[in-house]
JSON list of C-alpha atoms in Angstrom, two decimals:
[
{"chain": "A", "resi": 54, "resn": "ALA", "atom": "CA", "xyz": [8.43, 16.02, -1.32]},
{"chain": "A", "resi": 55, "resn": "GLN", "atom": "CA", "xyz": [4.92, 14.73, -1.66]},
{"chain": "A", "resi": 56, "resn": "SER", "atom": "CA", "xyz": [3.15, 13.67, 1.50]},
{"chain": "A", "resi": 57, "resn": "VAL", "atom": "CA", "xyz": [-0.21, 12.22, 2.48]},
{"chain": "A", "resi": 58, "resn": "SER", "atom": "CA", "xyz": [-1.84, 12.98, 5.79]},
{"chain": "A", "resi": 59, "resn": "GLN", "atom": "CA", "xyz": [-4.57, 10.96, 7.44]},
{"chain": "A", "resi": 60, "resn": "HIS", "atom": "CA", "xyz": [-5.89, 12.95, 10.34]},
{"chain": "A", "resi": 61, "resn": "ASN", "atom": "CA", "xyz": [-7.11, 10.22, 12.64]},
{"chain": "A", "resi": 62, "resn": "HIS", "atom": "CA", "xyz": [-5.02, 7.20, 13.54]},
{"chain": "A", "resi": 63, "resn": "HIS", "atom": "CA", "xyz": [-7.82, 5.50, 15.45]},
{"chain": "A", "resi": 64, "resn": "VAL", "atom": "CA", "xyz": [-11.58, 5.90, 15.09]},
{"chain": "A", "resi": 65, "resn": "ILE", "atom": "CA", "xyz": [-14.21, 4.08, 17.13]},
{"chain": "A", "resi": 66, "resn": "LEU", "atom": "CA", "xyz": [-17.84, 4.19, 16.06]},
{"chain": "A", "resi": 67, "resn": "SER", "atom": "CA", "xyz": [-21.04, 2.37, 16.82]},
{"chain": "A", "resi": 68, "resn": "GLU", "atom": "CA", "xyz": [-22.90, 0.45, 14.15]},
{"chain": "A", "resi": 69, "resn": "ALA", "atom": "CA", "xyz": [-25.13, 2.64, 11.95]},
{"chain": "A", "resi": 70, "resn": "ALA", "atom": "CA", "xyz": [-23.04, 5.75, 12.64]},
{"chain": "A", "resi": 71, "resn": "SER", "atom": "CA", "xyz": [-21.82, 7.79, 9.69]},
{"chain": "A", "resi": 72, "resn": "LEU", "atom": "CA", "xyz": [-18.14, 7.69, 8.81]},
{"chain": "A", "resi": 73, "resn": "GLU", "atom": "CA", "xyz": [-15.77, 10.21, 7.35]},
{"chain": "A", "resi": 74, "resn": "LEU", "atom": "CA", "xyz": [-12.03, 9.57, 7.25]},
{"chain": "A", "resi": 75, "resn": "GLY", "atom": "CA", "xyz": [-9.84, 12.47, 6.23]},
{"chain": "A", "resi": 76, "resn": "CYS", "atom": "CA", "xyz": [-7.04, 12.40, 3.68]},
{"chain": "A", "resi": 77, "resn": "ASN", "atom": "CA", "xyz": [-5.01, 15.37, 2.52]},
{"chain": "A", "resi": 78, "resn": "TYR", "atom": "CA", "xyz": [-2.05, 15.41, 0.16]},
{"chain": "A", "resi": 79, "resn": "SER", "atom": "CA", "xyz": [0.61, 17.96, -0.57]},
{"chain": "A", "resi": 80, "resn": "TYR", "atom": "CA", "xyz": [1.15, 17.75, -4.33]},
{"chain": "A", "resi": 81, "resn": "GLY", "atom": "CA", "xyz": [-0.20, 20.59, -6.48]},
{"chain": "A", "resi": 82, "resn": "GLY", "atom": "CA", "xyz": [-0.32, 18.94, -9.88]},
{"chain": "A", "resi": 83, "resn": "THR", "atom": "CA", "xyz": [-2.52, 16.26, -11.43]},
{"chain": "A", "resi": 84, "resn": "VAL", "atom": "CA", "xyz": [-2.88, 13.33, -9.07]},
{"chain": "A", "resi": 85, "resn": "ASN", "atom": "CA", "xyz": [-4.37, 9.86, -8.90]},
{"chain": "A", "resi": 86, "resn": "LEU", "atom": "CA", "xyz": [-6.00, 9.00, -5.57]},
{"chain": "A", "resi": 87, "resn": "PHE", "atom": "CA", "xyz": [-6.66, 5.69, -3.87]},
{"chain": "A", "resi": 88, "resn": "TRP", "atom": "CA", "xyz": [-8.19, 4.24, -0.74]},
{"chain": "A", "resi": 89, "resn": "TYR", "atom": "CA", "xyz": [-7.05, 0.77, 0.27]},
{"chain": "A", "resi": 90, "resn": "VAL", "atom": "CA", "xyz": [-8.42, -1.31, 3.14]},
{"chain": "A", "resi": 91, "resn": "GLN", "atom": "CA", "xyz": [-7.05, -4.15, 5.19]},
{"chain": "A", "resi": 92, "resn": "TYR", "atom": "CA", "xyz": [-9.66, -6.25, 6.99]},
{"chain": "A", "resi": 93, "resn": "PRO", "atom": "CA", "xyz": [-8.43, -8.37, 9.92]},
{"chain": "A", "resi": 94, "resn": "GLY", "atom": "CA", "xyz": [-6.54, -11.37, 8.62]},
{"chain": "A", "resi": 95, "resn": "GLN", "atom": "CA", "xyz": [-6.84, -10.33, 4.98]},
{"chain": "A", "resi": 96, "resn": "HIS", "atom": "CA", "xyz": [-4.57, -8.78, 2.39]},
{"chain": "A", "resi": 97, "resn": "LEU", "atom": "CA", "xyz": [-4.53, -5.08, 1.69]},
{"chain": "A", "resi": 98, "resn": "GLN", "atom": "CA", "xyz": [-7.05, -4.44, -1.11]},
{"chain": "A", "resi": 99, "resn": "LEU", "atom": "CA", "xyz": [-8.40, -1.58, -3.17]},
{"chain": "A", "resi": 100, "resn": "LEU", "atom": "CA", "xyz": [-11.53, 0.15, -1.87]},
{"chain": "A", "resi": 101, "resn": "LEU", "atom": "CA", "xyz": [-11.84, 2.81, -4.56]},
{"chain": "A", "resi": 102, "resn": "LYS", "atom": "CA", "xyz": [-9.76, 5.09, -6.77]},
{"chain": "A", "resi": 103, "resn": "TYR", "atom": "CA", "xyz": [-10.05, 8.36, -8.65]},
{"chain": "A", "resi": 104, "resn": "PHE", "atom": "CA", "xyz": [-8.06, 9.62, -11.60]},
{"chain": "A", "resi": 105, "resn": "SER", "atom": "CA", "xyz": [-10.50, 11.67, -13.69]},
{"chain": "A", "resi": 106, "resn": "GLY", "atom": "CA", "xyz": [-14.16, 12.52, -14.23]},
{"chain": "A", "resi": 107, "resn": "ASP", "atom": "CA", "xyz": [-16.81, 12.78, -11.52]},
{"chain": "A", "resi": 108, "resn": "PRO", "atom": "CA", "xyz": [-14.99, 13.75, -8.32]},
{"chain": "A", "resi": 109, "resn": "LEU", "atom": "CA", "xyz": [-17.43, 11.65, -6.26]},
{"chain": "A", "resi": 110, "resn": "VAL", "atom": "CA", "xyz": [-16.24, 8.09, -6.55]},
{"chain": "A", "resi": 111, "resn": "LYS", "atom": "CA", "xyz": [-18.10, 5.03, -5.37]},
{"chain": "A", "resi": 112, "resn": "GLY", "atom": "CA", "xyz": [-16.30, 1.93, -4.21]},
{"chain": "A", "resi": 113, "resn": "ILE", "atom": "CA", "xyz": [-17.05, -1.46, -2.76]},
{"chain": "A", "resi": 114, "resn": "LYS", "atom": "CA", "xyz": [-19.27, -2.09, 0.27]},
{"chain": "A", "resi": 115, "resn": "GLY", "atom": "CA", "xyz": [-21.07, 1.26, 0.09]},
{"chain": "A", "resi": 116, "resn": "PHE", "atom": "CA", "xyz": [-17.99, 3.45, 0.49]},
{"chain": "A", "resi": 117, "resn": "GLU", "atom": "CA", "xyz": [-17.50, 6.65, -1.45]},
{"chain": "A", "resi": 118, "resn": "ALA", "atom": "CA", "xyz": [-14.88, 9.38, -1.59]},
{"chain": "A", "resi": 119, "resn": "GLU", "atom": "CA", "xyz": [-14.92, 12.93, -2.83]},
{"chain": "A", "resi": 120, "resn": "PHE", "atom": "CA", "xyz": [-11.97, 14.60, -4.50]},
{"chain": "A", "resi": 121, "resn": "ILE", "atom": "CA", "xyz": [-11.87, 18.32, -3.67]},
{"chain": "A", "resi": 122, "resn": "LYS", "atom": "CA", "xyz": [-8.98, 19.77, -5.63]},
{"chain": "A", "resi": 123, "resn": "SER", "atom": "CA", "xyz": [-9.04, 23.16, -3.92]},
{"chain": "A", "resi": 124, "resn": "LYS", "atom": "CA", "xyz": [-8.64, 21.50, -0.54]},
{"chain": "A", "resi": 125, "resn": "PHE", "atom": "CA", "xyz": [-6.15, 18.83, -1.67]},
{"chain": "A", "resi": 126, "resn": "SER", "atom": "CA", "xyz": [-8.46, 16.32, -0.06]},
{"chain": "A", "resi": 127, "resn": "PHE", "atom": "CA", "xyz": [-9.91, 12.90, -0.80]},
{"chain": "A", "resi": 128, "resn": "ASN", "atom": "CA", "xyz": [-12.06, 12.02, 2.21]},
{"chain": "A", "resi": 129, "resn": "LEU", "atom": "CA", "xyz": [-13.66, 8.60, 2.55]},
{"chain": "A", "resi": 130, "resn": "ARG", "atom": "CA", "xyz": [-17.30, 8.37, 3.61]},
{"chain": "A", "resi": 131, "resn": "LYS", "atom": "CA", "xyz": [-19.95, 5.82, 4.43]},
{"chain": "A", "resi": 132, "resn": "PRO", "atom": "CA", "xyz": [-23.43, 6.84, 5.61]},
{"chain": "A", "resi": 133, "resn": "SER", "atom": "CA", "xyz": [-23.98, 3.88, 7.93]},
{"chain": "A", "resi": 134, "resn": "VAL", "atom": "CA", "xyz": [-21.16, 1.63, 9.09]},
{"chain": "A", "resi": 135, "resn": "GLN", "atom": "CA", "xyz": [-21.39, -2.04, 9.95]},
{"chain": "A", "resi": 136, "resn": "TRP", "atom": "CA", "xyz": [-19.37, -4.17, 12.33]},
{"chain": "A", "resi": 137, "resn": "SER", "atom": "CA", "xyz": [-17.72, -5.78, 9.28]},
{"chain": "A", "resi": 138, "resn": "ASP", "atom": "CA", "xyz": [-16.19, -2.41, 8.36]},
{"chain": "A", "resi": 139, "resn": "THR", "atom": "CA", "xyz": [-13.71, -2.82, 11.18]},
{"chain": "A", "resi": 140, "resn": "ALA", "atom": "CA", "xyz": [-10.38, -2.55, 9.37]},
{"chain": "A", "resi": 141, "resn": "GLU", "atom": "CA", "xyz": [-7.40, -0.32, 8.70]},
{"chain": "A", "resi": 142, "resn": "TYR", "atom": "CA", "xyz": [-7.85, 2.22, 5.91]},
{"chain": "A", "resi": 143, "resn": "PHE", "atom": "CA", "xyz": [-5.03, 3.73, 3.89]},
{"chain": "A", "resi": 144, "resn": "CYS", "atom": "CA", "xyz": [-5.10, 6.72, 1.56]},
{"chain": "A", "resi": 145, "resn": "ALA", "atom": "CA", "xyz": [-2.49, 6.82, -1.22]},
{"chain": "A", "resi": 146, "resn": "VAL", "atom": "CA", "xyz": [-1.62, 9.31, -3.95]},
{"chain": "A", "resi": 147, "resn": "ASN", "atom": "CA", "xyz": [0.57, 9.32, -7.01]},
{"chain": "A", "resi": 148, "resn": "ALA", "atom": "CA", "xyz": [1.38, 11.87, -9.65]},
{"chain": "A", "resi": 149, "resn": "ARG", "atom": "CA", "xyz": [3.22, 12.39, -12.88]},
{"chain": "A", "resi": 150, "resn": "GLY", "atom": "CA", "xyz": [6.70, 13.77, -12.74]},
{"chain": "A", "resi": 151, "resn": "ASP", "atom": "CA", "xyz": [9.94, 12.70, -11.17]},
{"chain": "A", "resi": 152, "resn": "SER", "atom": "CA", "xyz": [8.31, 10.20, -8.89]},
{"chain": "A", "resi": 153, "resn": "ASN", "atom": "CA", "xyz": [7.16, 8.18, -11.91]},
{"chain": "A", "resi": 154, "resn": "TYR", "atom": "CA", "xyz": [3.78, 7.53, -10.32]},
{"chain": "A", "resi": 155, "resn": "GLN", "atom": "CA", "xyz": [5.23, 6.08, -7.14]},
{"chain": "A", "resi": 156, "resn": "LEU", "atom": "CA", "xyz": [2.44, 5.74, -4.61]},
{"chain": "A", "resi": 157, "resn": "ILE", "atom": "CA", "xyz": [2.80, 7.87, -1.50]},
{"chain": "A", "resi": 158, "resn": "TRP", "atom": "CA", "xyz": [0.87, 6.42, 1.43]},
{"chain": "A", "resi": 159, "resn": "GLY", "atom": "CA", "xyz": [-0.77, 7.87, 4.48]},
{"chain": "A", "resi": 160, "resn": "ALA", "atom": "CA", "xyz": [-0.09, 6.32, 7.89]},
{"chain": "A", "resi": 161, "resn": "GLY", "atom": "CA", "xyz": [-3.49, 4.63, 7.99]},
{"chain": "A", "resi": 162, "resn": "THR", "atom": "CA", "xyz": [-6.59, 4.88, 10.16]},
{"chain": "A", "resi": 163, "resn": "LYS", "atom": "CA", "xyz": [-7.68, 1.98, 12.32]},
{"chain": "A", "resi": 164, "resn": "LEU", "atom": "CA", "xyz": [-11.45, 1.87, 12.41]},
{"chain": "A", "resi": 165, "resn": "ILE", "atom": "CA", "xyz": [-13.25, -0.13, 15.08]},
{"chain": "A", "resi": 166, "resn": "ILE", "atom": "CA", "xyz": [-17.00, -0.56, 14.86]},
{"chain": "A", "resi": 167, "resn": "LYS", "atom": "CA", "xyz": [-18.73, -1.51, 18.10]},
{"chain": "A", "resi": 168, "resn": "PRO", "atom": "CA", "xyz": [-21.64, -3.90, 17.59]},
{"chain": "B", "resi": 170, "resn": "ASP", "atom": "CA", "xyz": [-6.52, -19.46, -6.56]},
{"chain": "B", "resi": 171, "resn": "GLY", "atom": "CA", "xyz": [-4.90, -16.36, -8.06]},
{"chain": "B", "resi": 172, "resn": "GLY", "atom": "CA", "xyz": [-2.87, -13.90, -6.12]},
{"chain": "B", "resi": 173, "resn": "ILE", "atom": "CA", "xyz": [0.37, -12.98, -4.46]},
{"chain": "B", "resi": 174, "resn": "THR", "atom": "CA", "xyz": [2.17, -15.33, -2.13]},
{"chain": "B", "resi": 175, "resn": "GLN", "atom": "CA", "xyz": [4.92, -14.34, 0.26]},
{"chain": "B", "resi": 176, "resn": "SER", "atom": "CA", "xyz": [7.04, -16.62, 2.35]},
{"chain": "B", "resi": 177, "resn": "PRO", "atom": "CA", "xyz": [7.84, -17.03, 5.10]},
{"chain": "B", "resi": 178, "resn": "LYS", "atom": "CA", "xyz": [5.16, -15.30, 7.18]},
{"chain": "B", "resi": 179, "resn": "TYR", "atom": "CA", "xyz": [7.61, -14.72, 10.06]},
{"chain": "B", "resi": 180, "resn": "LEU", "atom": "CA", "xyz": [11.36, -14.54, 9.75]},
{"chain": "B", "resi": 181, "resn": "PHE", "atom": "CA", "xyz": [14.03, -14.14, 12.38]},
{"chain": "B", "resi": 182, "resn": "ARG", "atom": "CA", "xyz": [17.58, -13.26, 11.59]},
{"chain": "B", "resi": 183, "resn": "LYS", "atom": "CA", "xyz": [20.72, -12.46, 13.50]},
{"chain": "B", "resi": 184, "resn": "GLU", "atom": "CA", "xyz": [22.46, -9.15, 12.99]},
{"chain": "B", "resi": 185, "resn": "GLY", "atom": "CA", "xyz": [24.98, -9.28, 10.19]},
{"chain": "B", "resi": 186, "resn": "GLN", "atom": "CA", "xyz": [23.13, -11.91, 8.15]},
{"chain": "B", "resi": 187, "resn": "ASN", "atom": "CA", "xyz": [21.53, -11.41, 4.77]},
{"chain": "B", "resi": 188, "resn": "VAL", "atom": "CA", "xyz": [18.03, -12.79, 4.31]},
{"chain": "B", "resi": 189, "resn": "THR", "atom": "CA", "xyz": [15.83, -13.22, 1.24]},
{"chain": "B", "resi": 190, "resn": "LEU", "atom": "CA", "xyz": [12.07, -12.75, 1.24]},
{"chain": "B", "resi": 191, "resn": "SER", "atom": "CA", "xyz": [10.08, -14.56, -1.41]},
{"chain": "B", "resi": 192, "resn": "CYS", "atom": "CA", "xyz": [7.29, -13.06, -3.52]},
{"chain": "B", "resi": 193, "resn": "GLU", "atom": "CA", "xyz": [5.45, -14.97, -6.24]},
{"chain": "B", "resi": 194, "resn": "GLN", "atom": "CA", "xyz": [2.43, -13.95, -8.31]},
{"chain": "B", "resi": 195, "resn": "ASN", "atom": "CA", "xyz": [0.19, -15.89, -10.69]},
{"chain": "B", "resi": 196, "resn": "LEU", "atom": "CA", "xyz": [-1.79, -12.87, -11.91]},
{"chain": "B", "resi": 197, "resn": "ASN", "atom": "CA", "xyz": [0.39, -12.45, -14.99]},
{"chain": "B", "resi": 198, "resn": "HIS", "atom": "CA", "xyz": [0.97, -8.82, -14.02]},
{"chain": "B", "resi": 199, "resn": "ASP", "atom": "CA", "xyz": [3.97, -6.97, -15.44]},
{"chain": "B", "resi": 200, "resn": "ALA", "atom": "CA", "xyz": [4.77, -4.77, -12.46]},
{"chain": "B", "resi": 201, "resn": "MET", "atom": "CA", "xyz": [5.84, -5.84, -8.97]},
{"chain": "B", "resi": 202, "resn": "TYR", "atom": "CA", "xyz": [6.69, -3.85, -5.85]},
{"chain": "B", "resi": 203, "resn": "TRP", "atom": "CA", "xyz": [8.25, -4.21, -2.44]},
{"chain": "B", "resi": 204, "resn": "TYR", "atom": "CA", "xyz": [7.10, -2.02, 0.44]},
{"chain": "B", "resi": 205, "resn": "ARG", "atom": "CA", "xyz": [8.16, -1.69, 4.02]},
{"chain": "B", "resi": 206, "resn": "GLN", "atom": "CA", "xyz": [5.62, -0.88, 6.76]},
{"chain": "B", "resi": 207, "resn": "ASP", "atom": "CA", "xyz": [6.62, 0.35, 10.19]},
{"chain": "B", "resi": 208, "resn": "PRO", "atom": "CA", "xyz": [4.21, 1.00, 13.09]},
{"chain": "B", "resi": 209, "resn": "GLY", "atom": "CA", "xyz": [2.36, 4.29, 12.73]},
{"chain": "B", "resi": 210, "resn": "GLN", "atom": "CA", "xyz": [3.72, 4.91, 9.25]},
{"chain": "B", "resi": 211, "resn": "GLY", "atom": "CA", "xyz": [2.44, 4.42, 5.75]},
{"chain": "B", "resi": 212, "resn": "LEU", "atom": "CA", "xyz": [3.92, 1.99, 3.30]},
{"chain": "B", "resi": 213, "resn": "ARG", "atom": "CA", "xyz": [7.26, 3.06, 1.86]},
{"chain": "B", "resi": 214, "resn": "LEU", "atom": "CA", "xyz": [8.51, 1.81, -1.49]},
{"chain": "B", "resi": 215, "resn": "ILE", "atom": "CA", "xyz": [11.78, -0.13, -1.49]},
{"chain": "B", "resi": 216, "resn": "TYR", "atom": "CA", "xyz": [12.01, -1.32, -5.11]},
{"chain": "B", "resi": 217, "resn": "TYR", "atom": "CA", "xyz": [9.71, -1.82, -8.05]},
{"chain": "B", "resi": 218, "resn": "SER", "atom": "CA", "xyz": [9.95, -3.60, -11.38]},
{"chain": "B", "resi": 219, "resn": "GLN", "atom": "CA", "xyz": [7.86, -2.91, -14.47]},
{"chain": "B", "resi": 220, "resn": "ILE", "atom": "CA", "xyz": [9.33, -5.68, -16.58]},
{"chain": "B", "resi": 221, "resn": "VAL", "atom": "CA", "xyz": [11.52, -8.74, -16.31]},
{"chain": "B", "resi": 222, "resn": "ASN", "atom": "CA", "xyz": [15.23, -7.98, -15.85]},
{"chain": "B", "resi": 223, "resn": "ASP", "atom": "CA", "xyz": [14.55, -4.36, -14.95]},
{"chain": "B", "resi": 224, "resn": "PHE", "atom": "CA", "xyz": [13.90, -2.72, -11.59]},
{"chain": "B", "resi": 225, "resn": "GLN", "atom": "CA", "xyz": [14.06, 0.73, -10.04]},
{"chain": "B", "resi": 226, "resn": "LYS", "atom": "CA", "xyz": [14.91, 2.01, -6.58]},
{"chain": "B", "resi": 227, "resn": "GLY", "atom": "CA", "xyz": [12.20, 3.44, -4.42]},
{"chain": "B", "resi": 228, "resn": "ASP", "atom": "CA", "xyz": [12.63, 5.92, -1.59]},
{"chain": "B", "resi": 229, "resn": "ILE", "atom": "CA", "xyz": [14.33, 3.53, 0.82]},
{"chain": "B", "resi": 230, "resn": "ALA", "atom": "CA", "xyz": [16.39, 1.14, -1.30]},
{"chain": "B", "resi": 231, "resn": "GLU", "atom": "CA", "xyz": [19.59, 1.39, 0.74]},
{"chain": "B", "resi": 232, "resn": "GLY", "atom": "CA", "xyz": [20.49, -1.94, 2.30]},
{"chain": "B", "resi": 233, "resn": "TYR", "atom": "CA", "xyz": [18.15, -3.92, 0.05]},
{"chain": "B", "resi": 234, "resn": "SER", "atom": "CA", "xyz": [18.55, -5.71, -3.28]},
{"chain": "B", "resi": 235, "resn": "VAL", "atom": "CA", "xyz": [16.13, -7.38, -5.69]},
{"chain": "B", "resi": 236, "resn": "SER", "atom": "CA", "xyz": [16.10, -9.45, -8.85]},
{"chain": "B", "resi": 237, "resn": "ARG", "atom": "CA", "xyz": [13.45, -10.03, -11.51]},
{"chain": "B", "resi": 238, "resn": "GLU", "atom": "CA", "xyz": [14.55, -13.00, -13.56]},
{"chain": "B", "resi": 239, "resn": "LYS", "atom": "CA", "xyz": [11.02, -14.30, -14.07]},
{"chain": "B", "resi": 240, "resn": "LYS", "atom": "CA", "xyz": [7.75, -12.44, -14.51]},
{"chain": "B", "resi": 241, "resn": "GLU", "atom": "CA", "xyz": [6.14, -14.22, -11.58]},
{"chain": "B", "resi": 242, "resn": "SER", "atom": "CA", "xyz": [8.93, -13.81, -9.04]},
{"chain": "B", "resi": 243, "resn": "PHE", "atom": "CA", "xyz": [10.43, -10.76, -7.32]},
{"chain": "B", "resi": 244, "resn": "PRO", "atom": "CA", "xyz": [12.57, -11.75, -4.31]},
{"chain": "B", "resi": 245, "resn": "LEU", "atom": "CA", "xyz": [13.88, -9.14, -1.90]},
{"chain": "B", "resi": 246, "resn": "THR", "atom": "CA", "xyz": [17.20, -9.53, -0.08]},
{"chain": "B", "resi": 247, "resn": "VAL", "atom": "CA", "xyz": [17.66, -7.61, 3.13]},
{"chain": "B", "resi": 248, "resn": "THR", "atom": "CA", "xyz": [21.40, -7.19, 3.50]},
{"chain": "B", "resi": 249, "resn": "SER", "atom": "CA", "xyz": [23.50, -6.61, 6.59]},
{"chain": "B", "resi": 250, "resn": "ALA", "atom": "CA", "xyz": [23.91, -3.01, 5.38]},
{"chain": "B", "resi": 251, "resn": "GLN", "atom": "CA", "xyz": [20.28, -2.25, 6.23]},
{"chain": "B", "resi": 252, "resn": "LYS", "atom": "CA", "xyz": [20.54, -0.37, 9.53]},
{"chain": "B", "resi": 253, "resn": "ASN", "atom": "CA", "xyz": [17.07, -1.09, 10.88]},
{"chain": "B", "resi": 254, "resn": "PRO", "atom": "CA", "xyz": [15.62, -4.12, 9.09]},
{"chain": "B", "resi": 255, "resn": "THR", "atom": "CA", "xyz": [12.99, -5.17, 11.63]},
{"chain": "B", "resi": 256, "resn": "ALA", "atom": "CA", "xyz": [9.70, -4.40, 9.88]},
{"chain": "B", "resi": 257, "resn": "PHE", "atom": "CA", "xyz": [6.70, -5.78, 8.01]},
{"chain": "B", "resi": 258, "resn": "TYR", "atom": "CA", "xyz": [7.40, -6.29, 4.30]},
{"chain": "B", "resi": 259, "resn": "LEU", "atom": "CA", "xyz": [4.66, -6.27, 1.69]},
{"chain": "B", "resi": 260, "resn": "CYS", "atom": "CA", "xyz": [4.92, -7.38, -1.92]},
{"chain": "B", "resi": 261, "resn": "ALA", "atom": "CA", "xyz": [2.45, -6.20, -4.56]},
{"chain": "B", "resi": 262, "resn": "ALA", "atom": "CA", "xyz": [1.79, -6.56, -8.26]},
{"chain": "B", "resi": 263, "resn": "SER", "atom": "CA", "xyz": [-0.14, -4.48, -10.78]},
{"chain": "B", "resi": 264, "resn": "PRO", "atom": "CA", "xyz": [-1.08, -5.03, -14.42]},
{"chain": "B", "resi": 265, "resn": "THR", "atom": "CA", "xyz": [1.31, -2.59, -16.08]},
{"chain": "B", "resi": 266, "resn": "GLY", "atom": "CA", "xyz": [2.83, -0.18, -13.59]},
{"chain": "B", "resi": 267, "resn": "LEU", "atom": "CA", "xyz": [2.33, 2.57, -16.15]},
{"chain": "B", "resi": 268, "resn": "GLY", "atom": "CA", "xyz": [0.30, 5.75, -15.96]},
{"chain": "B", "resi": 269, "resn": "GLY", "atom": "CA", "xyz": [-0.34, 5.62, -12.25]},
{"chain": "B", "resi": 270, "resn": "THR", "atom": "CA", "xyz": [-3.92, 4.33, -12.35]},
{"chain": "B", "resi": 271, "resn": "ASP", "atom": "CA", "xyz": [-3.19, 0.63, -11.83]},
{"chain": "B", "resi": 272, "resn": "THR", "atom": "CA", "xyz": [-4.69, -1.19, -8.88]},
{"chain": "B", "resi": 273, "resn": "GLN", "atom": "CA", "xyz": [-2.01, -2.88, -6.82]},
{"chain": "B", "resi": 274, "resn": "TYR", "atom": "CA", "xyz": [-2.67, -6.38, -5.47]},
{"chain": "B", "resi": 275, "resn": "PHE", "atom": "CA", "xyz": [-0.95, -7.28, -2.26]},
{"chain": "B", "resi": 276, "resn": "GLY", "atom": "CA", "xyz": [0.43, -10.38, -0.63]},
{"chain": "B", "resi": 277, "resn": "PRO", "atom": "CA", "xyz": [-0.01, -11.29, 3.05]},
{"chain": "B", "resi": 278, "resn": "GLY", "atom": "CA", "xyz": [3.36, -9.87, 4.08]},
{"chain": "B", "resi": 279, "resn": "THR", "atom": "CA", "xyz": [6.46, -11.12, 5.88]},
{"chain": "B", "resi": 280, "resn": "ARG", "atom": "CA", "xyz": [7.33, -9.92, 9.36]},
{"chain": "B", "resi": 281, "resn": "LEU", "atom": "CA", "xyz": [11.11, -9.77, 9.74]},
{"chain": "B", "resi": 282, "resn": "THR", "atom": "CA", "xyz": [12.68, -9.53, 13.17]},
{"chain": "B", "resi": 283, "resn": "VAL", "atom": "CA", "xyz": [16.40, -9.02, 13.65]},
{"chain": "B", "resi": 284, "resn": "LEU", "atom": "CA", "xyz": [17.67, -10.47, 16.90]}
]
């Protein structure tokens, strides 16, 4: 069965630090990849997604993610975080095949930015 | 104000009772989804619907039922057969539900507690 692994459940950083959140998936075929974010008190929303083309994808609020097929990874990055980036971040993957593009979600990473 | 609404925000139920969670969307999206979120875990798909009067089971459909009589509404019933119903339930919608590249738009969630 497909699975998605997010390596860190909690991350604490100071403002202006660089961020990288890991995401690895288990499926070997063609995949679509997503990062969603939930800010405190807000709905879960899309941060960025990749399904083809340039493997470096840019999203909202200065976030980017790189798809590395050989490593089955889709890590999320931001060069300089702000206090407002405090949120929970979820990686999700879907694929063709029996799952009919059902999204498989990671457990999430809670990011706290210290002002 | 467009989006997904879920009600109620908090719901308490006694063991052995069925309960229905409401989900309404005014985005005119074809596809709708119900997820369950437990602490420390990713979202897991309960049911999804790509069109009115049609729906498919997700990974954890046992003990749940849905209907899709109208495009804008996708209620979820948690039945007494669900062994561990206490959880946070999220409803989502996406434009087509086809091809796996849709962005999903989420509601605020309903927290169900079984007493």
